[in-house]
């Protein structure tokens, strides 16, 4: 039932972390500190899985930083200042538990079997977008939009690693799917075609999905995948991971574009149990944007590389949607109330400029559980059910 779902959501204009139930009741602010245009959010449920005590749930969120007005840009702002950061707090502990997370540059990087030297001029964090977290809670992965990268934060060492710079990928090639390193024609919006936004981890298949959204309403968005071995920090072997403090980065030649020419794909949600990849798209309505979409996911038997089936446009008519989340992501992660499993996927929650929506994917109906005024902008979402 909808009232079982607790939606934790960020508000980029109110600079807050709040909660509301799936039926629109019990709305309240959880944190009003540690937020500066927050966008991506994840829950660390690793301790709660064992203790079943809600006090052990940690919420992580990313902050884009301070927007500089720029009327000519897509959202009216410039986000190139490197002032983004990560925050965390105990979900029901209030503002006193919130901390701005310390990040350090990596000490030792490896690509394949060779030493790798990152550019000394790169900022650790510029503009944090969607986050995801490993099952054990030890690593936070996120996309850095203006930072042009897929990044990893190691909770134990506090090291912030640029796993992949989108600057290392060749420009977008209209209409030609395949390897992301292929050559291409010149593009008018080259930088925006390198804006990393959405991310989803697939620990079971050692890969990461991410989006390059492209220019606003530009029809040049992509969903890509990169290989990443989670158990050994992407190092050549588990032995190397045990005997070294190094972090493995991703060879850009191994990155594959799964679907191209999308209106403007934003956040991702992987349902590994059911074999679907969902995403929001804030692009042009006429091109299939302002929508919630999905593709089936399968894996090449020989290489293990992900493959996407045909795109399904599930719901349209949103106003620049961003976040998406549902209780289905809890399956296998935490103990659930008796009989709860059958209803985990009843409702998908989607945020856009005007509303927080509860969507029924079976009949295509949606209901607003939160109407947003001009001073509110919900962004990232997470869903929780408690025993």
mmCIF file of C-alpha atoms in Angstrom:
data_model
loop_
_atom_site.group_PDB
_atom_site.id
_atom_site.type_symbol
_atom_site.label_atom_id
_atom_site.label_comp_id
_atom_site.label_asym_id
_atom_site.label_seq_id
_atom_site.Cartn_x
_atom_site.Cartn_y
_atom_site.Cartn_z
ATOM 1 C CA UNK A 1 0.000 0.000 0.000
ATOM 2 C CA UNK A 2 1.116 3.561 -0.710
ATOM 3 C CA UNK A 3 1.201 4.580 2.964
ATOM 4 C CA UNK A 4 3.884 1.925 3.578
ATOM 5 C CA UNK A 5 6.266 3.805 1.306
ATOM 6 C CA UNK A 6 8.379 6.524 2.914
ATOM 7 C CA UNK A 7 9.781 8.814 0.231
ATOM 8 C CA UNK A 8 12.928 10.706 1.183
ATOM 9 C CA UNK A 9 13.356 13.630 -1.179
ATOM 10 C CA UNK A 10 15.656 16.580 -1.744
ATOM 11 C CA UNK A 11 14.485 20.104 -2.455
ATOM 12 C CA UNK A 12 17.014 22.125 -4.449
ATOM 13 C CA UNK A 13 15.323 25.464 -3.733
ATOM 14 C CA UNK A 14 14.429 24.901 -0.086
ATOM 15 C CA UNK A 15 17.891 23.380 0.521
ATOM 16 C CA UNK A 16 16.429 20.562 2.571
ATOM 17 C CA UNK A 17 16.012 16.826 2.940
ATOM 18 C CA UNK A 18 12.399 15.867 3.672
ATOM 19 C CA UNK A 19 10.098 12.864 3.826
ATOM 20 C CA UNK A 20 6.525 12.145 2.834
ATOM 21 C CA UNK A 21 4.512 8.943 2.694
ATOM 22 C CA UNK A 22 3.322 7.498 -0.579
ATOM 23 C CA UNK A 23 -0.251 8.599 0.087
ATOM 24 C CA UNK A 24 0.864 12.217 0.649
ATOM 25 C CA UNK A 25 0.662 12.123 4.449
ATOM 26 C CA UNK A 26 3.266 12.697 7.186
ATOM 27 C CA UNK A 27 5.289 15.340 5.326
ATOM 28 C CA UNK A 28 8.166 16.718 7.370
ATOM 29 C CA UNK A 29 11.643 18.170 7.047
ATOM 30 C CA UNK A 30 14.465 15.868 8.156
ATOM 31 C CA UNK A 31 17.478 18.141 7.549
ATOM 32 C CA UNK A 32 17.809 21.825 6.799
ATOM 33 C CA UNK A 33 21.579 22.011 7.084
ATOM 34 C CA UNK A 34 24.355 20.562 4.937
ATOM 35 C CA UNK A 35 22.411 21.369 1.768
ATOM 36 C CA UNK A 36 23.409 23.624 -1.123
ATOM 37 C CA UNK A 37 21.191 22.870 -4.075
ATOM 38 C CA UNK A 38 21.010 19.133 -3.287
ATOM 39 C CA UNK A 39 20.350 16.753 -6.169
ATOM 40 C CA UNK A 40 21.317 13.087 -5.636
ATOM 41 C CA UNK A 41 20.421 10.911 -2.648
ATOM 42 C CA UNK A 42 20.990 7.329 -1.441
ATOM 43 C CA UNK A 43 20.331 5.392 1.751
ATOM 44 C CA UNK A 44 22.974 3.256 3.448
ATOM 45 C CA UNK A 45 20.933 0.324 4.774
ATOM 46 C CA UNK A 46 23.852 -1.994 5.553
ATOM 47 C CA UNK A 47 23.676 -1.618 9.365
ATOM 48 C CA UNK A 48 19.878 -1.468 9.436
ATOM 49 C CA UNK A 49 19.752 -4.810 7.622
ATOM 50 C CA UNK A 50 21.222 -6.479 10.712
ATOM 51 C CA UNK A 51 19.896 -4.326 13.545
ATOM 52 C CA UNK A 52 16.422 -3.533 12.131
ATOM 53 C CA UNK A 53 16.739 -0.258 14.040
ATOM 54 C CA UNK A 54 15.816 2.807 11.914
ATOM 55 C CA UNK A 55 18.378 4.826 13.898
ATOM 56 C CA UNK A 56 21.079 2.960 11.954
ATOM 57 C CA UNK A 57 19.985 4.247 8.540
ATOM 58 C CA UNK A 58 22.413 6.742 7.028
ATOM 59 C CA UNK A 59 21.334 9.107 4.281
ATOM 60 C CA UNK A 60 23.890 10.451 1.814
ATOM 61 C CA UNK A 61 23.221 13.296 -0.560
ATOM 62 C CA UNK A 62 25.138 15.325 -3.094
ATOM 63 C CA UNK A 63 25.110 19.091 -3.436
ATOM 64 C CA UNK A 64 25.558 20.920 -6.711
ATOM 65 C CA UNK A 65 26.897 24.039 -4.994
ATOM 66 C CA UNK A 66 25.962 27.659 -5.546
ATOM 67 C CA UNK A 67 24.408 28.570 -8.881
ATOM 68 C CA UNK A 68 25.701 31.643 -10.669
ATOM 69 C CA UNK A 69 22.968 33.344 -12.728
ATOM 70 C CA UNK A 70 23.469 32.810 -16.450
ATOM 71 C CA UNK A 71 20.291 33.670 -18.417
ATOM 72 C CA UNK A 72 21.518 32.121 -21.652
ATOM 73 C CA UNK A 73 22.053 28.631 -20.216
ATOM 74 C CA UNK A 74 19.575 25.748 -20.171
ATOM 75 C CA UNK A 75 18.447 26.185 -16.553
ATOM 76 C CA UNK A 76 19.362 29.845 -16.174
ATOM 77 C CA UNK A 77 22.505 29.151 -14.180
ATOM 78 C CA UNK A 78 26.188 28.404 -14.453
ATOM 79 C CA UNK A 79 27.499 25.520 -12.331
ATOM 80 C CA UNK A 80 31.175 25.406 -13.280
ATOM 81 C CA UNK A 81 32.401 26.622 -9.891
ATOM 82 C CA UNK A 82 33.988 23.665 -8.090
ATOM 83 C CA UNK A 83 31.952 24.039 -4.887
ATOM 84 C CA UNK A 84 29.883 20.845 -4.921
ATOM 85 C CA UNK A 85 30.148 18.466 -1.973
ATOM 86 C CA UNK A 86 28.777 15.346 -0.288
ATOM 87 C CA UNK A 87 26.804 15.305 2.964
ATOM 88 C CA UNK A 88 25.507 12.568 5.241
ATOM 89 C CA UNK A 89 23.441 12.231 8.394
ATOM 90 C CA UNK A 90 21.472 9.711 10.414
ATOM 91 C CA UNK A 91 18.100 9.556 8.680
ATOM 92 C CA UNK A 92 16.001 10.251 11.763
ATOM 93 C CA UNK A 93 18.720 11.969 13.805
ATOM 94 C CA UNK A 94 18.123 15.598 12.838
ATOM 95 C CA UNK A 95 20.501 18.381 11.855
ATOM 96 C CA UNK A 96 22.988 17.656 14.638
ATOM 97 C CA UNK A 97 24.019 14.424 12.881
ATOM 98 C CA UNK A 98 24.715 16.080 9.513
ATOM 99 C CA UNK A 99 28.303 16.379 8.365
ATOM 100 C CA UNK A 100 29.977 17.656 5.243
ATOM 101 C CA UNK A 101 32.042 14.730 4.035
ATOM 102 C CA UNK A 102 35.813 15.099 3.860
ATOM 103 C CA UNK A 103 37.294 14.109 0.510
ATOM 104 C CA UNK A 104 40.907 13.492 -0.403
ATOM 105 C CA UNK A 105 42.685 13.029 -3.745
ATOM 106 C CA UNK A 106 43.615 9.404 -4.502
ATOM 107 C CA UNK A 107 47.123 8.319 -3.589
ATOM 108 C CA UNK A 108 47.598 5.564 -6.155
ATOM 109 C CA UNK A 109 45.697 4.894 -9.383
ATOM 110 C CA UNK A 110 45.880 1.965 -11.794
ATOM 111 C CA UNK A 111 44.353 1.503 -15.237
ATOM 112 C CA UNK A 112 44.426 -2.159 -16.206
ATOM 113 C CA UNK A 113 47.856 -3.276 -15.031
ATOM 114 C CA UNK A 114 49.620 0.062 -15.546
ATOM 115 C CA UNK A 115 50.134 3.007 -13.249
ATOM 116 C CA UNK A 116 47.786 5.883 -13.983
ATOM 117 C CA UNK A 117 48.406 9.562 -13.330
ATOM 118 C CA UNK A 118 45.345 11.793 -12.980
ATOM 119 C CA UNK A 119 45.504 15.435 -13.976
ATOM 120 C CA UNK A 120 46.591 17.585 -11.049
ATOM 121 C CA UNK A 121 44.384 20.442 -12.251
ATOM 122 C CA UNK A 122 41.055 18.627 -11.914
ATOM 123 C CA UNK A 123 38.724 19.588 -9.069
ATOM 124 C CA UNK A 124 37.660 16.677 -6.882
ATOM 125 C CA UNK A 125 33.980 17.705 -7.063
ATOM 126 C CA UNK A 126 32.232 20.296 -9.215
ATOM 127 C CA UNK A 127 28.507 19.558 -9.615
ATOM 128 C CA UNK A 128 27.165 16.417 -7.918
ATOM 129 C CA UNK A 129 24.207 14.810 -9.689
ATOM 130 C CA UNK A 130 22.733 11.323 -9.093
ATOM 131 C CA UNK A 131 24.304 9.039 -6.457
ATOM 132 C CA UNK A 132 24.338 5.287 -5.953
ATOM 133 C CA UNK A 133 25.825 3.169 -3.171
ATOM 134 C CA UNK A 134 27.300 -0.308 -2.922
ATOM 135 C CA UNK A 135 25.372 -2.922 -0.964
ATOM 136 C CA UNK A 136 27.939 -2.901 1.848
ATOM 137 C CA UNK A 137 27.799 0.891 2.123
ATOM 138 C CA UNK A 138 31.547 1.271 1.621
ATOM 139 C CA UNK A 139 31.500 3.264 -1.604
ATOM 140 C CA UNK A 140 29.434 6.090 -3.056
ATOM 141 C CA UNK A 141 29.390 6.481 -6.827
ATOM 142 C CA UNK A 142 28.085 9.604 -8.526
ATOM 143 C CA UNK A 143 28.041 11.642 -11.696
ATOM 144 C CA UNK A 144 29.688 15.049 -11.737
ATOM 145 C CA UNK A 145 27.991 17.041 -14.494
ATOM 146 C CA UNK A 146 30.264 20.058 -15.017
ATOM 147 C CA UNK A 147 33.125 17.932 -13.706
ATOM 148 C CA UNK A 148 32.597 15.682 -16.755
ATOM 149 C CA UNK A 149 32.991 12.439 -14.900
ATOM 150 C CA UNK A 150 31.822 9.279 -13.208
ATOM 151 C CA UNK A 151 33.317 9.353 -9.720
ATOM 152 C CA UNK A 152 33.709 7.146 -6.662
ATOM 153 C CA UNK A 153 34.040 8.051 -2.993
ATOM 154 C CA UNK A 154 35.695 5.423 -0.793
ATOM 155 C CA UNK A 155 34.067 5.806 2.632
ATOM 156 C CA UNK A 156 36.949 4.068 4.428
ATOM 157 C CA UNK A 157 39.872 5.998 2.898
ATOM 158 C CA UNK A 158 37.941 9.212 2.056
ATOM 159 C CA UNK A 159 39.542 9.154 -1.388
ATOM 160 C CA UNK A 160 37.616 10.662 -4.278
ATOM 161 C CA UNK A 161 38.428 8.934 -7.582
ATOM 162 C CA UNK A 162 37.623 10.055 -11.108
ATOM 163 C CA UNK A 163 36.821 6.636 -12.588
ATOM 164 C CA UNK A 164 36.048 7.968 -16.037
ATOM 165 C CA UNK A 165 36.340 11.410 -17.581
ATOM 166 C CA UNK A 166 33.792 11.971 -20.322
ATOM 167 C CA UNK A 167 36.426 14.187 -21.949
ATOM 168 C CA UNK A 168 38.226 10.949 -22.822
ATOM 169 C CA UNK A 169 35.276 9.823 -24.949
ATOM 170 C CA UNK A 170 34.903 10.864 -28.561
ATOM 171 C CA UNK A 171 32.109 13.350 -29.320
ATOM 172 C CA UNK A 172 28.580 12.153 -29.869
ATOM 173 C CA UNK A 173 27.952 10.598 -33.279
ATOM 174 C CA UNK A 174 24.364 11.067 -34.422
ATOM 175 C CA UNK A 175 22.551 7.897 -35.350
ATOM 176 C CA UNK A 176 25.500 5.530 -34.954
ATOM 177 C CA UNK A 177 25.330 3.354 -31.836
ATOM 178 C CA UNK A 178 28.199 1.263 -30.536
ATOM 179 C CA UNK A 179 31.527 1.913 -28.930
ATOM 180 C CA UNK A 180 31.717 5.318 -27.279
ATOM 181 C CA UNK A 181 35.252 5.867 -28.565
ATOM 182 C CA UNK A 182 34.175 5.991 -32.229
ATOM 183 C CA UNK A 183 35.010 9.098 -34.291
ATOM 184 C CA UNK A 184 32.269 11.648 -34.955
ATOM 185 C CA UNK A 185 31.212 14.837 -36.710
ATOM 186 C CA UNK A 186 31.713 18.221 -35.091
ATOM 187 C CA UNK A 187 29.014 19.171 -32.592
ATOM 188 C CA UNK A 188 27.683 22.581 -31.648
ATOM 189 C CA UNK A 189 27.101 21.656 -27.999
ATOM 190 C CA UNK A 190 30.222 19.625 -27.313
ATOM 191 C CA UNK A 191 30.465 20.271 -23.582
ATOM 192 C CA UNK A 192 26.826 19.508 -22.837
ATOM 193 C CA UNK A 193 27.264 16.197 -24.634
ATOM 194 C CA UNK A 194 29.815 15.382 -21.915
ATOM 195 C CA UNK A 195 27.493 16.169 -18.994
ATOM 196 C CA UNK A 196 27.288 13.015 -16.848
ATOM 197 C CA UNK A 197 24.055 12.984 -14.836
ATOM 198 C CA UNK A 198 22.425 9.623 -14.028
ATOM 199 C CA UNK A 199 24.086 6.530 -12.557
ATOM 200 C CA UNK A 200 23.071 3.000 -11.553
ATOM 201 C CA UNK A 201 25.329 0.262 -10.165
ATOM 202 C CA UNK A 202 25.047 -3.354 -11.261
ATOM 203 C CA UNK A 203 27.218 -5.169 -8.737
ATOM 204 C CA UNK A 204 26.009 -8.582 -9.858
ATOM 205 C CA UNK A 205 27.372 -8.039 -13.358
ATOM 206 C CA UNK A 206 30.311 -5.748 -12.525
ATOM 207 C CA UNK A 207 29.186 -2.786 -14.535
ATOM 208 C CA UNK A 208 27.884 0.745 -14.139
ATOM 209 C CA UNK A 209 25.209 2.456 -16.218
ATOM 210 C CA UNK A 210 25.316 6.233 -16.660
ATOM 211 C CA UNK A 211 23.770 8.976 -18.763
ATOM 212 C CA UNK A 212 25.208 11.786 -20.836
ATOM 213 C CA UNK A 213 22.238 14.088 -21.096
ATOM 214 C CA UNK A 214 23.334 16.299 -23.989
ATOM 215 C CA UNK A 215 22.092 19.858 -24.585
ATOM 216 C CA UNK A 216 18.638 20.891 -23.310
ATOM 217 C CA UNK A 217 15.941 19.417 -25.578
ATOM 218 C CA UNK A 218 18.777 18.553 -27.951
ATOM 219 C CA UNK A 219 18.065 14.931 -28.833
ATOM 220 C CA UNK A 220 21.712 13.949 -28.275
ATOM 221 C CA UNK A 221 21.412 12.143 -24.957
ATOM 222 C CA UNK A 222 22.959 8.736 -24.351
ATOM 223 C CA UNK A 223 22.847 5.853 -21.897
ATOM 224 C CA UNK A 224 26.207 4.120 -21.587
ATOM 225 C CA UNK A 225 27.837 1.350 -19.609
ATOM 226 C CA UNK A 226 31.329 0.817 -18.263
ATOM 227 C CA UNK A 227 32.870 -2.312 -16.709
ATOM 228 C CA UNK A 228 33.838 -2.078 -13.060
ATOM 229 C CA UNK A 229 34.907 -4.927 -10.749
ATOM 230 C CA UNK A 230 33.435 -4.000 -7.377
ATOM 231 C CA UNK A 231 35.082 -6.698 -5.261
ATOM 232 C CA UNK A 232 38.615 -5.679 -6.182
ATOM 233 C CA UNK A 233 38.206 -1.900 -6.693
ATOM 234 C CA UNK A 234 38.649 -2.485 -10.426
ATOM 235 C CA UNK A 235 42.202 -3.707 -9.892
ATOM 236 C CA UNK A 236 43.534 -6.686 -11.885
ATOM 237 C CA UNK A 237 42.821 -9.231 -9.112
ATOM 238 C CA UNK A 238 41.499 -9.674 -5.589
ATOM 239 C CA UNK A 239 45.093 -10.289 -4.524
ATOM 240 C CA UNK A 240 46.065 -6.867 -5.849
ATOM 241 C CA UNK A 241 43.144 -5.345 -3.946
ATOM 242 C CA UNK A 242 44.242 -7.001 -0.694
ATOM 243 C CA UNK A 243 47.907 -6.079 -1.013
ATOM 244 C CA UNK A 244 47.554 -2.579 -2.408
ATOM 245 C CA UNK A 245 45.724 0.620 -1.466
ATOM 246 C CA UNK A 246 45.353 1.550 -5.126
ATOM 247 C CA UNK A 247 42.107 2.373 -6.906
ATOM 248 C CA UNK A 248 41.428 1.137 -10.422
ATOM 249 C CA UNK A 249 40.141 3.608 -12.998
ATOM 250 C CA UNK A 250 38.242 2.750 -16.183
ATOM 251 C CA UNK A 251 39.794 2.444 -19.636
ATOM 252 C CA UNK A 252 37.649 4.705 -21.877
ATOM 253 C CA UNK A 253 38.023 2.172 -24.691
ATOM 254 C CA UNK A 254 35.839 -0.226 -22.689
ATOM 255 C CA UNK A 255 32.917 2.213 -22.436
ATOM 256 C CA UNK A 256 29.963 1.319 -24.643
ATOM 257 C CA UNK A 257 27.018 3.470 -25.682
ATOM 258 C CA UNK A 258 23.839 1.399 -25.304
ATOM 259 C CA UNK A 259 21.256 3.847 -26.628
ATOM 260 C CA UNK A 260 21.763 7.152 -28.457
ATOM 261 C CA UNK A 261 19.730 10.068 -29.809
ATOM 262 C CA UNK A 262 17.596 10.393 -26.686
ATOM 263 C CA UNK A 263 15.786 13.684 -25.943
ATOM 264 C CA UNK A 264 17.590 14.382 -22.640
ATOM 265 C CA UNK A 265 17.995 11.376 -20.287
ATOM 266 C CA UNK A 266 18.583 12.230 -16.641
ATOM 267 C CA UNK A 267 18.372 9.830 -13.657
ATOM 268 C CA UNK A 268 18.519 6.034 -13.786
ATOM 269 C CA UNK A 269 17.049 3.167 -11.767
ATOM 270 C CA UNK A 270 18.137 -0.438 -12.303
ATOM 271 C CA UNK A 271 15.771 -3.248 -11.337
ATOM 272 C CA UNK A 272 18.276 -6.095 -11.352
ATOM 273 C CA UNK A 273 15.753 -8.670 -10.131
ATOM 274 C CA UNK A 274 13.266 -8.019 -12.926
ATOM 275 C CA UNK A 275 15.840 -7.093 -15.578
ATOM 276 C CA UNK A 276 14.835 -3.518 -16.442
ATOM 277 C CA UNK A 277 16.586 -0.169 -16.598
ATOM 278 C CA UNK A 278 14.301 2.823 -15.934
ATOM 279 C CA UNK A 279 15.076 6.479 -16.526
ATOM 280 C CA UNK A 280 13.596 9.949 -16.550
ATOM 281 C CA UNK A 281 13.959 12.211 -19.575
ATOM 282 C CA UNK A 282 13.478 15.982 -19.403
ATOM 283 C CA UNK A 283 13.772 16.579 -23.142
ATOM 284 C CA UNK A 284 11.323 17.762 -25.799
ATOM 285 C CA UNK A 285 7.812 16.311 -25.450
ATOM 286 C CA UNK A 286 7.465 15.917 -29.211
ATOM 287 C CA UNK A 287 10.596 13.750 -29.272
ATOM 288 C CA UNK A 288 9.443 11.569 -26.370
ATOM 289 C CA UNK A 289 10.899 13.658 -23.573
ATOM 290 C CA UNK A 290 9.351 14.764 -20.271
ATOM 291 C CA UNK A 291 8.821 11.088 -19.673
ATOM 292 C CA UNK A 292 9.471 7.943 -17.665
ATOM 293 C CA UNK A 293 11.007 5.150 -19.747
ATOM 294 C CA UNK A 294 12.494 1.701 -19.520
ATOM 295 C CA UNK A 295 14.388 -0.950 -21.477
ATOM 296 C CA UNK A 296 14.878 -4.598 -20.676
ATOM 297 C CA UNK A 297 18.464 -5.522 -19.759
ATOM 298 C CA UNK A 298 20.259 -8.690 -20.816
ATOM 299 C CA UNK A 299 23.915 -9.685 -20.821
ATOM 300 C CA UNK A 300 26.131 -11.142 -23.512
ATOM 301 C CA UNK A 301 26.909 -14.731 -22.460
ATOM 302 C CA UNK A 302 30.483 -14.531 -23.671
ATOM 303 C CA UNK A 303 31.549 -11.026 -22.631
ATOM 304 C CA UNK A 304 29.013 -10.212 -19.929
ATOM 305 C CA UNK A 305 28.408 -6.836 -21.561
ATOM 306 C CA UNK A 306 24.939 -5.387 -20.954
ATOM 307 C CA UNK A 307 22.504 -5.062 -23.838
ATOM 308 C CA UNK A 308 19.259 -3.080 -23.861
ATOM 309 C CA UNK A 309 16.006 -4.155 -25.467
ATOM 310 C CA UNK A 310 13.548 -1.819 -27.126
ATOM 311 C CA UNK A 311 12.665 1.405 -25.354
ATOM 312 C CA UNK A 312 9.237 1.674 -23.712
ATOM 313 C CA UNK A 313 7.822 5.108 -22.969
ATOM 314 C CA UNK A 314 5.800 4.361 -19.845
ATOM 315 C CA UNK A 315 4.441 7.786 -18.912
ATOM 316 C CA UNK A 316 4.720 11.226 -20.498
ATOM 317 C CA UNK A 317 3.507 14.714 -19.738
ATOM 318 C CA UNK A 318 5.915 15.534 -16.898
ATOM 319 C CA UNK A 319 7.473 18.959 -16.472
ATOM 320 C CA UNK A 320 11.219 18.327 -16.603
ATOM 321 C CA UNK A 321 11.377 15.207 -14.398
ATOM 322 C CA UNK A 322 14.516 14.326 -12.471
ATOM 323 C CA UNK A 323 14.304 11.804 -9.640
ATOM 324 C CA UNK A 324 12.752 8.349 -9.702
ATOM 325 C CA UNK A 325 12.570 5.692 -6.990
ATOM 326 C CA UNK A 326 10.434 2.831 -5.731
ATOM 327 C CA UNK A 327 10.309 0.228 -2.997
ATOM 328 C CA UNK A 328 11.328 -2.428 -5.528
ATOM 329 C CA UNK A 329 14.930 -1.366 -4.956
ATOM 330 C CA UNK A 330 14.683 -2.688 -1.385
ATOM 331 C CA UNK A 331 14.227 -6.297 -2.476
ATOM 332 C CA UNK A 332 17.107 -8.365 -1.136
ATOM 333 C CA UNK A 333 18.630 -5.392 0.693
ATOM 334 C CA UNK A 334 16.679 -5.262 3.955
ATOM 335 C CA UNK A 335 14.049 -7.258 5.880
ATOM 336 C CA UNK A 336 10.568 -6.225 4.794
ATOM 337 C CA UNK A 337 7.154 -6.362 6.458
ATOM 338 C CA UNK A 338 5.206 -9.635 5.950
ATOM 339 C CA UNK A 339 3.421 -9.692 2.593
ATOM 340 C CA UNK A 340 5.279 -6.579 1.470
ATOM 341 C CA UNK A 341 7.180 -8.158 -1.420
ATOM 342 C CA UNK A 342 4.091 -8.419 -3.609
ATOM 343 C CA UNK A 343 3.546 -4.636 -3.489
ATOM 344 C CA UNK A 344 7.127 -3.377 -3.812
ATOM 345 C CA UNK A 345 6.655 -2.407 -7.452
ATOM 346 C CA UNK A 346 3.129 -1.051 -7.230
ATOM 347 C CA UNK A 347 4.269 2.576 -7.321
ATOM 348 C CA UNK A 348 7.139 4.433 -8.963
ATOM 349 C CA UNK A 349 7.762 7.914 -7.579
ATOM 350 C CA UNK A 350 8.915 10.680 -9.921
ATOM 351 C CA UNK A 351 9.826 14.294 -9.162
ATOM 352 C CA UNK A 352 9.436 17.156 -11.599
ATOM 353 C CA UNK A 353 9.237 20.972 -11.441
ATOM 354 C CA UNK A 354 5.657 21.018 -10.201
ATOM 355 C CA UNK A 355 4.985 17.796 -8.317
ATOM 356 C CA UNK A 356 6.125 14.652 -6.626
ATOM 357 C CA UNK A 357 4.167 11.937 -8.433
ATOM 358 C CA UNK A 358 3.080 8.425 -7.490
ATOM 359 C CA UNK A 359 2.896 6.458 -10.738
ATOM 360 C CA UNK A 360 1.163 3.161 -11.413
ATOM 361 C CA UNK A 361 3.073 1.528 -14.249
ATOM 362 C CA UNK A 362 0.415 -1.139 -14.794
ATOM 363 C CA UNK A 363 -2.457 1.173 -15.703
ATOM 364 C CA UNK A 364 -0.540 4.363 -16.553
ATOM 365 C CA UNK A 365 -2.207 6.446 -13.848
ATOM 366 C CA UNK A 366 -0.358 8.967 -11.717
ATOM 367 C CA UNK A 367 -1.324 10.984 -8.653
ATOM 368 C CA UNK A 368 0.415 14.036 -7.208
ATOM 369 C CA UNK A 369 1.339 13.450 -3.563
ATOM 370 C CA UNK A 370 3.097 16.818 -3.302
ATOM 371 C CA UNK A 371 2.253 20.002 -5.196
ATOM 372 C CA UNK A 372 5.233 22.313 -5.405
ATOM 373 C CA UNK A 373 5.075 26.101 -5.492
ATOM 374 C CA UNK A 374 7.545 28.420 -7.231
ATOM 375 C CA UNK A 375 9.894 28.260 -4.220
ATOM 376 C CA UNK A 376 10.199 24.464 -4.228
ATOM 377 C CA UNK A 377 11.994 22.035 -6.559
ATOM 378 C CA UNK A 378 12.131 18.337 -5.616
ATOM 379 C CA UNK A 379 15.096 16.519 -7.143
ATOM 380 C CA UNK A 380 16.580 13.223 -5.935
ATOM 381 C CA UNK A 381 14.420 10.524 -4.351
ATOM 382 C CA UNK A 382 14.816 7.384 -2.243
ATOM 383 C CA UNK A 383 12.106 5.039 -0.953
ATOM 384 C CA UNK A 384 12.067 3.132 2.332
ATOM 385 C CA UNK A 385 9.790 0.655 4.063
ATOM 386 C CA UNK A 386 10.233 -0.176 7.731
ATOM 387 C CA UNK A 387 9.282 -3.328 9.602
#
